[in-house]
Amino acid sequence: RGGTGMEGSGDASRAVADWRLAVWTLCSVLLPVLITAWCSFQRSRRQLLIRDIFRKSKHDWHYTDLFGQPSYCCVCAQHILRGAFCGCCGLRVSERCLKKADQRFLCKEIMMRGAGGAPSSMPHHWIRGNVPLCSCCMVCKQQCGTQPKLCDYRCVWCQYTVHDECMVDCLRTEDCTFGEFKDLIIPPYYLSTINQMRKEKRTNYEKVVPYGRKHWMPVIVLANTRSGNNMGETLLGEFKMLLNPVQVFDLSKIAPAKALQLCTLLPCNAVRVLVCGGDGTVGWVLDAIDEMKIKGQERYIPQVAILPLGTGNDLSNTLGWGAGYAGEVPVEQILRNVMEADGIKLDRWKVQVTNKGYYNLRKPKVFTMNNYFSIGPDALMALNFHAHREKTPSLFSSRIINKAVYFFYGTKDCLVQECKDLNKKVELELDGERIELPNLEGIIVLNIGYWGGGCRLWEGMGDEPYPLARHDDGLLEVVGVHGSFHCAQIQVKLANPVRLGQAHTVRLILKSSKMPMQVDGEPWAQGPCTVTITHKTHALMLYHSGEQTDDDASSLSE
């Protein structure tokens, strides 16, 4: 009996030990899961609170996991690696101080709301800490922001900086001059005056000029955040920091036609528009400007400058703004270039495509051309590229990748030759005179000097005499190419194009089969038709003479 009792107590203790082991095993598994779930819940709750603050705030808050320079919270003055920053006024704050900062600090006011009449000036708007690197004090001319703490002040309008010890009461109440870019900025008090005039039903806005502005040329920035190398988001924030946020528009959220209505509140023939995007974005903006002419707003038509963010950027290259922008030039220098640029005209052309057939009742397709029209291998490359991008748009976020895909399809066409014997399929008329075509695979009609991402097609190798080509003379240049390989030879200056002539009106008849066509990079497959290209209008553009292309540099060295 004693033995049986001992065996029973041993079994009971083993059972208890097994239960304890099971409980501890369960705890060791469940505890990390519960902690992870709790942390995830808290994180999502915190993100919802932050998103709610962002949505309701007058600041343009953005969250970052790592600041690009040493930063300090504007509330608790602690050093922070991540947190929120305002894209308009430049405030930086830690996550836990975000709500306090949102309540305590005012952002840039796009329009002053004061009692009484409309003001004619405004004081500095100082923000403490996180001043730009290498900035100098406006009082003692020494470098600011050198101490590893929250120190010194910056005005969000004129961008002047002041040491803590140099800040005196008179500076806090002194009128802001708006700094270097005063001729480009729309002051908040100007918009207050215009608002007051609209209430009084007065429309003579041209008589209102901000104090101290002899050559006021307010700029409107239109940025396409989906263009080329996806730099639009960064540029939007940088321009909002330097200008009035009301001057900066994201074209993915607002159409150009609506954004350009701001021109009607500004002096006539004074506004400049900076388009940040590719040639397609520029064409979109120029179409919106044409709509302004139809509405009877011709006296408010702005001049257009370009910051090239697209893949080809041939129009930008022609007007001296370069073949592409990747952040190598500071935004301040871009604004200086806009101020110094000269006004010129750009021809715009109407491309009408009329389908053939006895029972064709559809209206002709009508396009507006700024750069070029083509039929043949380059249009085929653009069509294949466009189809590929429509399927997988996420792959085409880099200018280098885009050009690599173009190269792939160009190499493929060299082998397949889908556009051969084009001269047997089309008829070409220049100003009503029929042109005898040699053996060709493609025909390109040019309005500007550059084509195919930086190639001066009309000039070729430059070893043959050819008539001068301009983008404002009302003439089109028409060339032929023997295929994709011939296009590549022309681009590296190893061959000349087949120059077919210059004309005021171009007519092309596609007699049979389906061929790829494109207008300014917008491709499609076209059946038998008649294509007629005639002059439509002029666009007012800005030419920057300081930019030098690779072709220009090589010709100078030669």
Coordinates of N, CA and C in Angstrom, one line a residue, residues 235-367:
L235 N 10.0 69.0 -55.1 CA 10.0 70.4 -55.7 C 8.8 71.2 -55.2
L236 N 7.7 70.6 -55.0 CA 6.5 71.3 -54.5 C 6.8 71.9 -53.1
G237 N 7.4 71.1 -52.2 CA 7.7 71.6 -50.9 C 8.7 72.7 -50.9
E238 N 9.8 72.6 -51.8 CA 10.8 73.6 -51.8 C 10.3 74.9 -52.4
F239 N 9.4 74.8 -53.4 CA 8.8 76.1 -53.9 C 7.9 76.7 -52.9
K240 N 7.1 75.9 -52.2 CA 6.2 76.5 -51.2 C 7.0 77.2 -50.1
M241 N 8.2 76.7 -49.8 CA 9.0 77.3 -48.8 C 9.5 78.7 -49.2
L242 N 9.8 78.9 -50.5 CA 10.3 80.1 -51.0 C 9.3 81.1 -51.5
L243 N 8.1 80.6 -51.9 CA 7.1 81.5 -52.4 C 5.8 81.4 -51.5
N244 N 4.8 82.1 -52.0 CA 3.5 82.0 -51.3 C 2.9 80.6 -51.7
P245 N 2.5 79.8 -50.8 CA 1.9 78.5 -51.2 C 0.8 78.6 -52.2
V246 N 0.1 79.7 -52.3 CA -1.0 79.8 -53.2 C -0.5 79.8 -54.6
Q247 N 0.8 80.1 -54.8 CA 1.4 80.1 -56.2 C 1.8 78.7 -56.7
V248 N 1.7 77.7 -55.8 CA 2.3 76.4 -56.2 C 1.2 75.4 -56.3
F249 N 1.1 74.7 -57.4 CA 0.0 73.8 -57.7 C 0.5 72.4 -58.0
D250 N -0.2 71.4 -57.5 CA 0.1 70.0 -57.9 C -0.9 69.6 -59.0
L251 N -0.4 69.3 -60.2 CA -1.3 69.0 -61.3 C -1.9 67.6 -61.2
S252 N -1.5 66.8 -60.2 CA -2.2 65.5 -60.0 C -3.5 65.8 -59.2
K253 N -3.6 67.0 -58.6 CA -4.8 67.3 -57.8 C -5.7 68.4 -58.4
I254 N -5.1 69.2 -59.2 CA -5.9 70.3 -59.8 C -5.5 70.5 -61.3
A255 N -6.4 70.7 -62.2 CA -6.2 70.9 -63.6 C -5.5 72.2 -63.9
P256 N -4.7 72.3 -64.9 CA -4.0 73.6 -65.2 C -5.0 74.7 -65.5
A257 N -6.1 74.4 -66.2 CA -7.1 75.4 -66.5 C -7.6 76.2 -65.3
K258 N -7.8 75.4 -64.2 CA -8.3 76.0 -62.9 C -7.1 76.7 -62.2
A259 N -5.9 76.2 -62.2 CA -4.8 76.8 -61.6 C -4.5 78.2 -62.2
L260 N -4.6 78.2 -63.6 CA -4.2 79.4 -64.3 C -5.2 80.6 -64.1
Q261 N -6.4 80.3 -63.5 CA -7.3 81.4 -63.2 C -6.7 82.4 -62.2
L262 N -5.7 82.0 -61.5 CA -5.0 82.9 -60.6 C -4.4 84.1 -61.4
C263 N -4.1 83.9 -62.7 CA -3.5 84.9 -63.6 C -4.5 86.1 -63.7
T264 N -5.8 85.8 -63.6 CA -6.8 86.9 -63.8 C -6.8 87.9 -62.6
L265 N -6.2 87.5 -61.5 CA -6.1 88.4 -60.3 C -4.8 89.1 -60.3
L266 N -3.9 89.0 -61.3 CA -2.6 89.6 -61.3 C -2.5 90.5 -62.4
P267 N -1.4 91.4 -62.4 CA -1.3 92.4 -63.5 C -1.2 91.7 -64.9
C268 N -1.7 92.4 -65.9 CA -1.7 91.9 -67.3 C -0.3 91.8 -67.8
N269 N 0.0 90.7 -68.6 CA 1.2 90.5 -69.3 C 2.4 90.5 -68.4
A270 N 2.2 90.2 -67.1 CA 3.4 90.2 -66.2 C 3.7 88.8 -65.6
V271 N 2.7 87.9 -65.6 CA 2.8 86.6 -64.9 C 3.7 85.6 -65.7
R272 N 4.5 84.9 -65.0 CA 5.4 83.8 -65.6 C 4.9 82.5 -64.9
V273 N 4.9 81.5 -65.7 CA 4.5 80.1 -65.3 C 5.7 79.2 -65.4
L274 N 6.0 78.5 -64.3 CA 7.1 77.5 -64.4 C 6.4 76.1 -64.4
V275 N 6.5 75.4 -65.5 CA 6.0 74.0 -65.6 C 7.0 73.0 -65.2
C276 N 6.8 72.2 -64.2 CA 7.7 71.2 -63.7 C 7.2 69.8 -64.2
G277 N 7.7 69.3 -65.3 CA 7.2 68.1 -65.9 C 7.9 67.8 -67.2
G278 N 7.3 66.8 -68.0 CA 7.8 66.5 -69.3 C 7.1 67.3 -70.4
D279 N 7.5 67.0 -71.6 CA 6.9 67.8 -72.7 C 5.4 67.6 -72.8
G280 N 4.9 66.4 -72.3 CA 3.4 66.2 -72.3 C 2.7 67.1 -71.3
T281 N 3.4 67.4 -70.2 CA 2.8 68.3 -69.2 C 2.8 69.7 -69.7
V282 N 3.9 70.1 -70.4 CA 3.9 71.4 -71.0 C 2.8 71.6 -72.1
G283 N 2.6 70.6 -72.9 CA 1.5 70.6 -73.9 C 0.1 70.8 -73.2
W284 N -0.1 70.1 -72.1 CA -1.3 70.2 -71.3 C -1.5 71.6 -70.8
V285 N -0.5 72.2 -70.3 CA -0.6 73.6 -69.8 C -0.8 74.6 -71.0
L286 N -0.2 74.4 -72.1 CA -0.4 75.3 -73.2 C -1.8 75.2 -73.8
D287 N -2.4 74.0 -73.7 CA -3.8 73.8 -74.1 C -4.7 74.6 -73.2
A288 N -4.4 74.6 -71.9 CA -5.2 75.4 -70.9 C -5.1 76.9 -71.2
I289 N -3.9 77.3 -71.6 CA -3.7 78.7 -72.0 C -4.5 79.1 -73.2
D290 N -4.6 78.2 -74.2 CA -5.4 78.4 -75.4 C -6.9 78.5 -75.0
E291 N -7.3 77.8 -74.0 CA -8.7 77.9 -73.5 C -8.9 79.3 -72.9
M292 N -7.9 79.9 -72.3 CA -8.0 81.3 -71.7 C -8.2 82.2 -72.9
K293 N -7.6 82.0 -74.0 CA -7.8 82.9 -75.2 C -9.3 82.8 -75.6
I294 N -9.8 81.6 -75.7 CA -11.2 81.4 -76.1 C -12.2 82.1 -75.1
K295 N -11.8 82.1 -73.9 CA -12.7 82.8 -72.9 C -12.5 84.3 -72.9
G296 N -11.7 84.9 -73.7 CA -11.5 86.3 -73.8 C -10.5 86.8 -72.7
Q297 N -9.6 86.0 -72.2 CA -8.7 86.4 -71.2 C -7.3 86.5 -71.8
E298 N -7.2 87.0 -73.0 CA -5.9 87.1 -73.7 C -4.9 88.0 -73.0
R299 N -5.4 89.1 -72.3 CA -4.4 90.0 -71.7 C -3.8 89.4 -70.4
Y300 N -4.3 88.3 -70.0 CA -3.8 87.6 -68.8 C -2.9 86.4 -69.1
I301 N -2.6 86.2 -70.4 CA -1.8 85.1 -70.9 C -0.4 85.2 -70.3
P302 N 0.1 84.1 -69.6 CA 1.4 84.1 -69.0 C 2.5 83.6 -70.0
Q303 N 3.7 83.9 -69.7 CA 4.9 83.3 -70.4 C 5.3 82.0 -69.6
V304 N 5.7 81.0 -70.4 CA 5.9 79.7 -69.8 C 7.4 79.3 -69.8
A305 N 7.9 79.0 -68.6 CA 9.3 78.4 -68.5 C 9.1 76.9 -68.1
I306 N 10.2 76.1 -68.3 CA 10.1 74.7 -68.1 C 11.2 74.2 -67.2
L307 N 10.8 73.3 -66.3 CA 11.8 72.5 -65.5 C 11.6 71.1 -65.9
P308 N 12.5 70.5 -66.7 CA 12.3 69.2 -67.3 C 12.4 68.0 -66.4
L309 N 11.3 67.4 -66.2 CA 11.2 66.2 -65.3 C 10.9 64.9 -66.1
G310 N 10.6 65.1 -67.4 CA 10.1 63.9 -68.2 C 11.3 63.1 -68.7
T311 N 10.9 62.2 -69.7 CA 11.9 61.3 -70.3 C 12.7 61.9 -71.5
G312 N 11.9 62.5 -72.4 CA 12.5 63.1 -73.6 C 13.0 64.6 -73.4
N313 N 12.1 65.4 -73.0 CA 12.3 66.8 -72.7 C 13.0 67.6 -73.9
D314 N 12.5 67.3 -75.1 CA 13.0 67.9 -76.3 C 12.7 69.4 -76.4
L315 N 11.4 69.7 -76.0 CA 11.0 71.1 -76.1 C 11.8 71.9 -75.0
S316 N 12.0 71.4 -73.8 CA 12.8 72.0 -72.8 C 14.2 72.3 -73.3
N317 N 14.8 71.3 -74.0 CA 16.2 71.4 -74.5 C 16.3 72.5 -75.6
T318 N 15.2 72.6 -76.4 CA 15.2 73.6 -77.5 C 15.2 75.0 -76.9
L319 N 14.5 75.2 -75.8 CA 14.3 76.5 -75.2 C 15.4 76.8 -74.2
G320 N 16.4 76.0 -74.1 CA 17.6 76.3 -73.2 C 17.4 75.9 -71.8
W321 N 16.4 75.1 -71.4 CA 16.2 74.7 -70.0 C 16.8 73.3 -69.7
G322 N 17.5 72.7 -70.6 CA 18.2 71.5 -70.4 C 17.5 70.2 -70.8
A323 N 18.2 69.1 -70.8 CA 17.6 67.8 -71.2 C 17.0 67.0 -70.1
G324 N 17.2 67.5 -68.8 CA 16.6 66.7 -67.7 C 17.1 67.4 -66.4
Y325 N 16.3 67.2 -65.4 CA 16.6 67.8 -64.0 C 16.6 66.7 -63.0
A326 N 17.6 66.5 -62.2 CA 17.7 65.5 -61.2 C 18.1 66.1 -59.9
G327 N 17.8 67.4 -59.6 CA 18.2 68.0 -58.4 C 19.5 68.6 -58.3
E328 N 20.3 68.6 -59.4 CA 21.7 69.1 -59.4 C 21.7 70.7 -59.2
V329 N 20.6 71.4 -59.6 CA 20.6 72.8 -59.5 C 19.7 73.2 -58.3
P330 N 20.1 74.1 -57.4 CA 19.2 74.5 -56.3 C 18.0 75.2 -56.8
V331 N 16.9 75.0 -56.1 CA 15.6 75.7 -56.5 C 15.8 77.2 -56.6
E332 N 16.6 77.8 -55.7 CA 16.8 79.2 -55.7 C 17.4 79.6 -57.1
Q333 N 18.3 78.8 -57.6 CA 18.9 79.2 -59.0 C 17.9 79.0 -60.1
I334 N 17.0 78.1 -59.9 CA 15.9 77.9 -60.9 C 15.0 79.1 -61.0
L335 N 14.7 79.7 -59.8 CA 13.9 80.9 -59.8 C 14.7 82.1 -60.3
R336 N 16.0 82.2 -60.1 CA 16.8 83.2 -60.7 C 16.7 83.1 -62.2
N337 N 16.8 81.9 -62.7 CA 16.8 81.6 -64.2 C 15.5 82.1 -64.8
V338 N 14.4 81.8 -64.1 CA 13.0 82.3 -64.5 C 13.0 83.8 -64.6
M339 N 13.5 84.5 -63.6 CA 13.5 85.9 -63.6 C 14.3 86.5 -64.8
E340 N 15.4 85.9 -65.1 CA 16.3 86.4 -66.1 C 16.0 86.0 -67.5
A341 N 15.1 85.0 -67.7 CA 14.8 84.4 -69.0 C 14.1 85.5 -69.9
D342 N 14.3 85.3 -71.3 CA 13.7 86.2 -72.3 C 12.5 85.6 -72.9
G343 N 11.6 86.4 -73.3 CA 10.3 86.0 -73.9 C 10.5 85.7 -75.4
I344 N 10.0 84.6 -75.9 CA 10.0 84.2 -77.3 C 8.7 83.6 -77.6
K345 N 8.5 83.3 -78.9 CA 7.2 82.7 -79.4 C 7.5 81.2 -79.9
L346 N 6.6 80.4 -79.7 CA 6.7 79.0 -80.2 C 5.5 78.7 -81.0
D347 N 5.7 78.2 -82.3 CA 4.6 77.8 -83.2 C 3.9 76.6 -82.6
R348 N 2.6 76.6 -82.7 CA 1.8 75.4 -82.3 C 1.0 75.0 -83.6
W349 N 0.9 73.7 -83.8 CA 0.3 73.3 -85.0 C -0.9 72.4 -84.8
K350 N -1.9 72.4 -85.8 CA -3.1 71.6 -85.7 C -2.8 70.3 -86.6
V351 N -3.0 69.1 -86.0 CA -2.8 67.9 -86.8 C -4.2 67.2 -86.9
Q352 N -4.7 67.2 -88.1 CA -6.0 66.6 -88.3 C -5.9 65.3 -89.0
V353 N -6.4 64.2 -88.5 CA -6.4 62.8 -89.0 C -7.8 62.4 -89.5
T354 N -8.0 62.3 -90.8 CA -9.3 61.9 -91.3 C -9.2 60.5 -91.9
N355 N -10.0 59.6 -91.3 CA -10.0 58.2 -91.8 C -10.6 58.1 -93.2
K356 N -10.1 57.1 -93.9 CA -10.6 56.9 -95.3 C -11.8 55.9 -95.2
G357 N -12.7 55.9 -96.2 CA -13.8 55.0 -96.3 C -15.0 55.6 -96.8
Y358 N -15.9 54.9 -97.5 CA -17.1 55.4 -98.0 C -18.1 55.7 -96.9
Y359 N -18.1 54.8 -95.9 CA -19.1 54.9 -94.9 C -18.5 55.5 -93.6
N360 N -17.5 56.3 -93.7 CA -16.9 56.8 -92.5 C -17.6 58.1 -92.0
L361 N -18.4 58.0 -91.0 CA -19.1 59.2 -90.5 C -18.5 59.8 -89.2
R362 N -17.4 59.2 -88.7 CA -16.8 59.7 -87.5 C -16.1 61.0 -87.8
K363 N -16.0 61.9 -86.8 CA -15.3 63.2 -86.9 C -13.8 62.9 -87.0
P364 N -13.1 63.8 -87.7 CA -11.6 63.6 -87.8 C -11.0 63.8 -86.4
K365 N -9.9 63.0 -86.1 CA -9.2 63.2 -84.9 C -8.3 64.5 -85.0
V366 N -8.3 65.3 -84.0 CA -7.6 66.6 -84.0 C -6.6 66.6 -82.8
F367 N -5.3 66.9 -83.1 CA -4.3 67.0 -82.1 C -3.6 68.4 -82.2

